């Protein structure tokens, strides 16, 4: 046996001792996932990978500089799923990715990995997502409108149903506000081994110890730097209306997990 084979065998044995289960972390944007993903990758240091939205967007932009932003966003999302599946197929123990629920990934790896995600109050997530995207004019998914006019755009309607979009498994152009889309999202999130909540990270860490068999310590990363948009009662009600689909999914997850 060569020295390389001996090293690879030793690393493999170390991986099995350090973390008995593989982890698939579906990182929902602006739900504390940067901190959670980093905590996982530190714990799975010998075998970990991440798939990032900005990098996949820039990769697609490099391939087709003339394409418009919407086209590139769709292509980048498809690229992230392929990269996600590649990392799982390559045997990586911890894959942390900005990737929507993937039926192929779940079907292939549900018996070989623990599926994990973290959620946040939908209104808080909506506002944080807006702040992050509005405050980054050079970012891949920049929102140019100020807050009040943004609330009347199609993009705001999509953002209010982002959880349903993320977990339904439906095509990106499907209507995420329907009862059918919500039902699919509920069924898929029920498949996860661990669903955590940003306001109860200690409970999430305990669930990871119980279900995954490892201890992680979650810090605080990637906070939005843009100013919080000013809102009055009317704007607050509008945000509540927009996020009604995500509220229904979030409340379902809370009721079934807490």
mmCIF file of C-alpha atoms in Angstrom:
data_model
loop_
_atom_site.group_PDB
_atom_site.id
_atom_site.type_symbol
_atom_site.label_atom_id
_atom_site.label_comp_id
_atom_site.label_asym_id
_atom_site.label_seq_id
_atom_site.Cartn_x
_atom_site.Cartn_y
_atom_site.Cartn_z
ATOM 1 C CA UNK A 1 0.000 0.000 0.000
ATOM 2 C CA UNK A 2 1.385 3.397 -1.000
ATOM 3 C CA UNK A 3 1.898 6.316 1.361
ATOM 4 C CA UNK A 4 -0.972 8.156 -0.357
ATOM 5 C CA UNK A 5 -3.292 5.197 0.223
ATOM 6 C CA UNK A 6 -2.298 5.090 3.888
ATOM 7 C CA UNK A 7 -2.980 8.799 4.299
ATOM 8 C CA UNK A 8 -6.347 8.502 2.568
ATOM 9 C CA UNK A 9 -7.304 5.572 4.785
ATOM 10 C CA UNK A 10 -6.282 7.504 7.892
ATOM 11 C CA UNK A 11 -8.270 10.567 6.795
ATOM 12 C CA UNK A 12 -11.307 8.397 6.107
ATOM 13 C CA UNK A 13 -11.098 6.829 9.552
ATOM 14 C CA UNK A 14 -10.733 10.275 11.098
ATOM 15 C CA UNK A 15 -13.815 11.490 9.259
ATOM 16 C CA UNK A 16 -15.902 8.581 10.522
ATOM 17 C CA UNK A 17 -14.807 9.181 14.103
ATOM 18 C CA UNK A 18 -15.343 12.944 13.931
ATOM 19 C CA UNK A 19 -18.802 12.836 12.356
ATOM 20 C CA UNK A 20 -20.750 9.599 11.965
ATOM 21 C CA UNK A 21 -23.393 11.121 9.656
ATOM 22 C CA UNK A 22 -23.229 13.147 6.469
ATOM 23 C CA UNK A 23 -25.074 16.487 6.423
ATOM 24 C CA UNK A 24 -26.983 18.324 3.717
ATOM 25 C CA UNK A 25 -27.628 21.914 4.804
ATOM 26 C CA UNK A 26 -30.137 23.810 2.670
ATOM 27 C CA UNK A 27 -29.188 27.425 3.301
ATOM 28 C CA UNK A 28 -32.232 29.698 3.012
ATOM 29 C CA UNK A 29 -30.996 33.271 2.432
ATOM 30 C CA UNK A 30 -31.177 35.680 5.383
ATOM 31 C CA UNK A 31 -32.073 33.043 7.974
ATOM 32 C CA UNK A 32 -28.747 32.933 9.789
ATOM 33 C CA UNK A 33 -27.504 30.280 7.419
ATOM 34 C CA UNK A 34 -24.061 31.798 6.914
ATOM 35 C CA UNK A 35 -23.330 31.307 10.607
ATOM 36 C CA UNK A 36 -24.844 27.820 10.618
ATOM 37 C CA UNK A 37 -23.001 26.763 7.473
ATOM 38 C CA UNK A 38 -19.708 27.998 8.853
ATOM 39 C CA UNK A 39 -20.299 26.122 12.122
ATOM 40 C CA UNK A 40 -20.966 22.922 10.182
ATOM 41 C CA UNK A 41 -17.934 23.333 7.948
ATOM 42 C CA UNK A 42 -15.669 23.865 10.952
ATOM 43 C CA UNK A 43 -17.013 20.660 12.502
ATOM 44 C CA UNK A 44 -16.663 18.737 9.220
ATOM 45 C CA UNK A 45 -13.285 20.233 8.413
ATOM 46 C CA UNK A 46 -11.913 17.057 6.813
ATOM 47 C CA UNK A 47 -14.715 16.847 4.249
ATOM 48 C CA UNK A 48 -16.892 19.873 3.537
ATOM 49 C CA UNK A 49 -17.995 22.096 0.663
ATOM 50 C CA UNK A 50 -20.264 25.042 -0.003
ATOM 51 C CA UNK A 51 -22.095 26.318 -3.072
ATOM 52 C CA UNK A 52 -22.480 30.106 -3.261
ATOM 53 C CA UNK A 53 -24.981 32.167 -5.291
ATOM 54 C CA UNK A 54 -22.672 35.053 -6.203
ATOM 55 C CA UNK A 55 -19.987 32.714 -7.544
ATOM 56 C CA UNK A 56 -22.427 30.691 -9.637
ATOM 57 C CA UNK A 57 -23.904 33.892 -11.068
ATOM 58 C CA UNK A 58 -20.442 35.185 -12.005
ATOM 59 C CA UNK A 59 -19.581 31.817 -13.569
ATOM 60 C CA UNK A 60 -22.646 31.977 -15.796
ATOM 61 C CA UNK A 61 -21.902 35.612 -16.588
ATOM 62 C CA UNK A 62 -18.405 34.622 -17.700
ATOM 63 C CA UNK A 63 -19.863 31.979 -20.013
ATOM 64 C CA UNK A 64 -22.407 34.386 -21.522
ATOM 65 C CA UNK A 65 -21.559 38.053 -20.895
ATOM 66 C CA UNK A 66 -24.399 39.238 -23.138
ATOM 67 C CA UNK A 67 -27.157 37.492 -21.165
ATOM 68 C CA UNK A 68 -29.513 39.609 -19.052
ATOM 69 C CA UNK A 69 -29.555 39.350 -15.257
ATOM 70 C CA UNK A 70 -32.807 37.364 -15.048
ATOM 71 C CA UNK A 71 -31.488 34.745 -17.452
ATOM 72 C CA UNK A 72 -28.235 34.494 -15.520
ATOM 73 C CA UNK A 73 -30.086 34.093 -12.204
ATOM 74 C CA UNK A 74 -32.065 31.145 -13.593
ATOM 75 C CA UNK A 75 -28.938 29.527 -15.021
ATOM 76 C CA UNK A 76 -26.998 30.107 -11.801
ATOM 77 C CA UNK A 77 -29.703 28.397 -9.770
ATOM 78 C CA UNK A 78 -29.569 25.360 -12.039
ATOM 79 C CA UNK A 79 -25.766 25.339 -11.798
ATOM 80 C CA UNK A 80 -25.962 25.386 -7.990
ATOM 81 C CA UNK A 81 -28.153 22.286 -7.963
ATOM 82 C CA UNK A 82 -25.755 20.464 -10.275
ATOM 83 C CA UNK A 83 -22.786 21.479 -8.133
ATOM 84 C CA UNK A 84 -24.716 20.407 -5.026
ATOM 85 C CA UNK A 85 -25.404 16.970 -6.518
ATOM 86 C CA UNK A 86 -21.791 16.703 -7.659
ATOM 87 C CA UNK A 87 -20.479 17.297 -4.129
ATOM 88 C CA UNK A 88 -22.838 14.665 -2.738
ATOM 89 C CA UNK A 89 -21.860 12.196 -5.472
ATOM 90 C CA UNK A 90 -18.179 12.883 -4.741
ATOM 91 C CA UNK A 91 -18.717 11.733 -1.157
ATOM 92 C CA UNK A 92 -18.328 15.067 0.628
ATOM 93 C CA UNK A 93 -19.555 14.664 4.209
ATOM 94 C CA UNK A 94 -21.011 18.156 4.684
ATOM 95 C CA UNK A 95 -22.526 20.129 1.815
ATOM 96 C CA UNK A 96 -23.815 23.600 2.696
ATOM 97 C CA UNK A 97 -25.572 25.301 -0.199
ATOM 98 C CA UNK A 98 -27.920 28.076 -1.279
ATOM 99 C CA UNK A 99 -29.959 25.439 -3.088
ATOM 100 C CA UNK A 100 -33.708 24.948 -3.197
ATOM 101 C CA UNK A 101 -35.113 21.620 -2.017
ATOM 102 C CA UNK A 102 -33.890 19.071 -4.556
ATOM 103 C CA UNK A 103 -36.062 16.010 -5.102
ATOM 104 C CA UNK A 104 -33.192 14.149 -6.852
ATOM 105 C CA UNK A 105 -30.843 14.862 -3.940
ATOM 106 C CA UNK A 106 -33.369 13.790 -1.320
ATOM 107 C CA UNK A 107 -34.333 10.622 -3.196
ATOM 108 C CA UNK A 108 -30.703 9.595 -3.665
ATOM 109 C CA UNK A 109 -29.284 10.550 -0.251
ATOM 110 C CA UNK A 110 -32.120 10.510 2.292
ATOM 111 C CA UNK A 111 -30.776 7.245 3.739
ATOM 112 C CA UNK A 112 -27.134 8.395 3.618
ATOM 113 C CA UNK A 113 -27.274 11.953 4.970
ATOM 114 C CA UNK A 114 -29.150 14.162 7.406
ATOM 115 C CA UNK A 115 -31.103 16.985 5.771
ATOM 116 C CA UNK A 116 -31.068 20.228 7.757
ATOM 117 C CA UNK A 117 -32.333 23.800 7.385
ATOM 118 C CA UNK A 118 -32.990 26.923 9.477
ATOM 119 C CA UNK A 119 -35.954 29.309 9.205
ATOM 120 C CA UNK A 120 -36.742 32.788 10.459
ATOM 121 C CA UNK A 121 -39.895 34.805 11.050
ATOM 122 C CA UNK A 122 -41.093 35.572 7.494
ATOM 123 C CA UNK A 123 -41.490 39.330 7.958
ATOM 124 C CA UNK A 124 -38.014 39.648 9.459
ATOM 125 C CA UNK A 125 -36.596 37.518 6.653
ATOM 126 C CA UNK A 126 -38.366 39.620 3.998
ATOM 127 C CA UNK A 127 -37.006 42.889 5.401
ATOM 128 C CA UNK A 128 -33.507 41.461 5.865
ATOM 129 C CA UNK A 129 -33.472 40.112 2.313
ATOM 130 C CA UNK A 130 -34.545 43.508 0.990
ATOM 131 C CA UNK A 131 -31.908 45.350 3.053
ATOM 132 C CA UNK A 132 -29.164 43.009 1.902
ATOM 133 C CA UNK A 133 -30.070 43.167 -1.782
ATOM 134 C CA UNK A 134 -30.898 46.884 -1.852
ATOM 135 C CA UNK A 135 -27.651 47.737 -0.076
ATOM 136 C CA UNK A 136 -25.435 45.944 -2.606
ATOM 137 C CA UNK A 137 -25.718 47.721 -5.982
ATOM 138 C CA UNK A 138 -22.967 45.541 -7.438
ATOM 139 C CA UNK A 139 -24.531 42.311 -6.172
ATOM 140 C CA UNK A 140 -25.964 39.629 -8.414
ATOM 141 C CA UNK A 141 -29.555 40.143 -7.183
ATOM 142 C CA UNK A 142 -29.632 43.888 -6.512
ATOM 143 C CA UNK A 143 -33.017 45.457 -5.673
ATOM 144 C CA UNK A 144 -32.858 49.064 -6.944
ATOM 145 C CA UNK A 145 -36.223 50.345 -5.673
ATOM 146 C CA UNK A 146 -36.716 52.059 -2.332
ATOM 147 C CA UNK A 147 -38.786 50.056 0.104
ATOM 148 C CA UNK A 148 -42.276 51.481 -0.423
ATOM 149 C CA UNK A 149 -42.294 51.292 -4.240
ATOM 150 C CA UNK A 150 -40.596 47.895 -4.075
ATOM 151 C CA UNK A 151 -43.604 46.477 -2.208
ATOM 152 C CA UNK A 152 -45.742 46.939 -5.334
ATOM 153 C CA UNK A 153 -43.387 45.082 -7.681
ATOM 154 C CA UNK A 154 -43.649 41.467 -8.879
ATOM 155 C CA UNK A 155 -40.309 40.858 -7.163
ATOM 156 C CA UNK A 156 -41.872 41.714 -3.789
ATOM 157 C CA UNK A 157 -44.647 39.177 -4.394
ATOM 158 C CA UNK A 158 -42.025 36.548 -5.161
ATOM 159 C CA UNK A 159 -40.041 37.503 -2.069
ATOM 160 C CA UNK A 160 -43.134 37.108 0.107
ATOM 161 C CA UNK A 161 -43.485 33.489 -1.017
ATOM 162 C CA UNK A 162 -39.776 32.715 -0.877
ATOM 163 C CA UNK A 163 -40.079 29.809 1.596
ATOM 164 C CA UNK A 164 -42.691 28.183 -0.623
ATOM 165 C CA UNK A 165 -40.451 28.763 -3.640
ATOM 166 C CA UNK A 166 -37.454 27.328 -1.808
ATOM 167 C CA UNK A 167 -39.113 24.143 -0.553
ATOM 168 C CA UNK A 168 -41.895 23.342 -3.033
ATOM 169 C CA UNK A 169 -39.663 21.825 -5.689
ATOM 170 C CA UNK A 170 -41.828 23.480 -8.340
ATOM 171 C CA UNK A 171 -40.373 25.193 -11.425
ATOM 172 C CA UNK A 172 -39.131 28.700 -10.738
ATOM 173 C CA UNK A 173 -41.893 30.274 -12.818
ATOM 174 C CA UNK A 174 -44.742 28.465 -11.020
ATOM 175 C CA UNK A 175 -47.268 30.367 -8.902
ATOM 176 C CA UNK A 176 -45.988 29.973 -5.338
ATOM 177 C CA UNK A 177 -49.100 31.487 -3.757
ATOM 178 C CA UNK A 178 -51.436 28.560 -4.514
ATOM 179 C CA UNK A 179 -52.675 26.005 -1.999
ATOM 180 C CA UNK A 180 -51.031 23.276 -4.075
ATOM 181 C CA UNK A 181 -47.627 24.953 -3.926
ATOM 182 C CA UNK A 182 -47.936 25.435 -0.174
ATOM 183 C CA UNK A 183 -48.946 21.800 0.312
ATOM 184 C CA UNK A 184 -45.886 20.622 -1.614
ATOM 185 C CA UNK A 185 -43.615 22.885 0.432
ATOM 186 C CA UNK A 186 -45.100 21.583 3.699
ATOM 187 C CA UNK A 187 -44.652 17.976 2.601
ATOM 188 C CA UNK A 188 -41.028 18.594 1.632
ATOM 189 C CA UNK A 189 -40.061 20.442 4.778
ATOM 190 C CA UNK A 190 -41.552 17.572 6.774
ATOM 191 C CA UNK A 191 -38.906 15.355 5.159
ATOM 192 C CA UNK A 192 -36.048 17.220 6.848
ATOM 193 C CA UNK A 193 -34.278 15.566 9.761
ATOM 194 C CA UNK A 194 -33.779 18.925 11.503
ATOM 195 C CA UNK A 195 -35.582 22.226 11.015
ATOM 196 C CA UNK A 196 -34.212 24.975 13.246
ATOM 197 C CA UNK A 197 -35.416 28.484 14.002
ATOM 198 C CA UNK A 198 -33.209 31.537 14.213
ATOM 199 C CA UNK A 199 -34.752 32.701 17.494
ATOM 200 C CA UNK A 200 -34.071 29.325 19.140
ATOM 201 C CA UNK A 201 -30.572 28.349 18.100
ATOM 202 C CA UNK A 202 -29.857 26.486 21.336
ATOM 203 C CA UNK A 203 -32.724 24.133 20.505
ATOM 204 C CA UNK A 204 -31.339 23.783 16.995
ATOM 205 C CA UNK A 205 -27.863 22.918 18.307
ATOM 206 C CA UNK A 206 -29.430 20.307 20.603
ATOM 207 C CA UNK A 207 -31.339 18.795 17.679
ATOM 208 C CA UNK A 208 -28.108 18.603 15.670
ATOM 209 C CA UNK A 209 -26.425 16.740 18.529
ATOM 210 C CA UNK A 210 -29.375 14.360 18.741
ATOM 211 C CA UNK A 211 -30.012 13.723 15.037
ATOM 212 C CA UNK A 212 -26.599 14.235 13.441
ATOM 213 C CA UNK A 213 -24.375 13.177 16.310
ATOM 214 C CA UNK A 214 -22.080 16.224 16.353
ATOM 215 C CA UNK A 215 -21.793 19.395 18.411
ATOM 216 C CA UNK A 216 -21.687 22.736 16.638
ATOM 217 C CA UNK A 217 -21.371 26.260 17.986
ATOM 218 C CA UNK A 218 -23.138 28.915 15.942
ATOM 219 C CA UNK A 219 -21.707 32.426 15.788
ATOM 220 C CA UNK A 220 -23.044 35.538 14.072
ATOM 221 C CA UNK A 221 -21.971 36.212 10.486
ATOM 222 C CA UNK A 222 -23.061 38.165 7.406
ATOM 223 C CA UNK A 223 -25.364 40.734 8.990
ATOM 224 C CA UNK A 224 -26.928 43.285 6.646
ATOM 225 C CA UNK A 225 -25.160 46.639 6.756
ATOM 226 C CA UNK A 226 -27.842 48.713 5.005
ATOM 227 C CA UNK A 227 -30.168 50.837 7.105
ATOM 228 C CA UNK A 228 -33.471 49.284 8.108
ATOM 229 C CA UNK A 229 -36.258 50.729 5.912
ATOM 230 C CA UNK A 230 -38.683 53.055 7.658
ATOM 231 C CA UNK A 231 -42.192 51.620 7.879
ATOM 232 C CA UNK A 232 -45.549 52.862 9.082
ATOM 233 C CA UNK A 233 -48.607 50.774 9.965
ATOM 234 C CA UNK A 234 -49.787 50.647 6.351
ATOM 235 C CA UNK A 235 -46.420 49.408 5.078
ATOM 236 C CA UNK A 236 -46.209 46.868 7.884
ATOM 237 C CA UNK A 237 -49.650 45.518 6.926
ATOM 238 C CA UNK A 238 -48.540 45.335 3.301
ATOM 239 C CA UNK A 239 -45.502 43.262 4.221
ATOM 240 C CA UNK A 240 -47.723 40.953 6.290
ATOM 241 C CA UNK A 241 -49.976 40.497 3.260
ATOM 242 C CA UNK A 242 -47.064 39.777 0.950
ATOM 243 C CA UNK A 243 -45.525 37.234 3.308
ATOM 244 C CA UNK A 244 -48.773 35.336 3.969
ATOM 245 C CA UNK A 245 -47.623 32.262 1.950
ATOM 246 C CA UNK A 246 -44.365 32.091 3.888
ATOM 247 C CA UNK A 247 -46.207 32.647 7.178
ATOM 248 C CA UNK A 248 -48.351 29.600 6.484
ATOM 249 C CA UNK A 249 -45.293 27.433 5.836
ATOM 250 C CA UNK A 250 -43.365 28.854 8.786
ATOM 251 C CA UNK A 251 -46.276 28.296 11.180
ATOM 252 C CA UNK A 252 -46.565 24.719 9.928
ATOM 253 C CA UNK A 253 -42.870 24.113 10.606
ATOM 254 C CA UNK A 254 -43.140 25.650 14.092
ATOM 255 C CA UNK A 255 -46.186 23.540 14.946
ATOM 256 C CA UNK A 256 -44.559 20.297 13.844
ATOM 257 C CA UNK A 257 -41.036 20.879 15.192
ATOM 258 C CA UNK A 258 -41.297 22.756 18.506
#
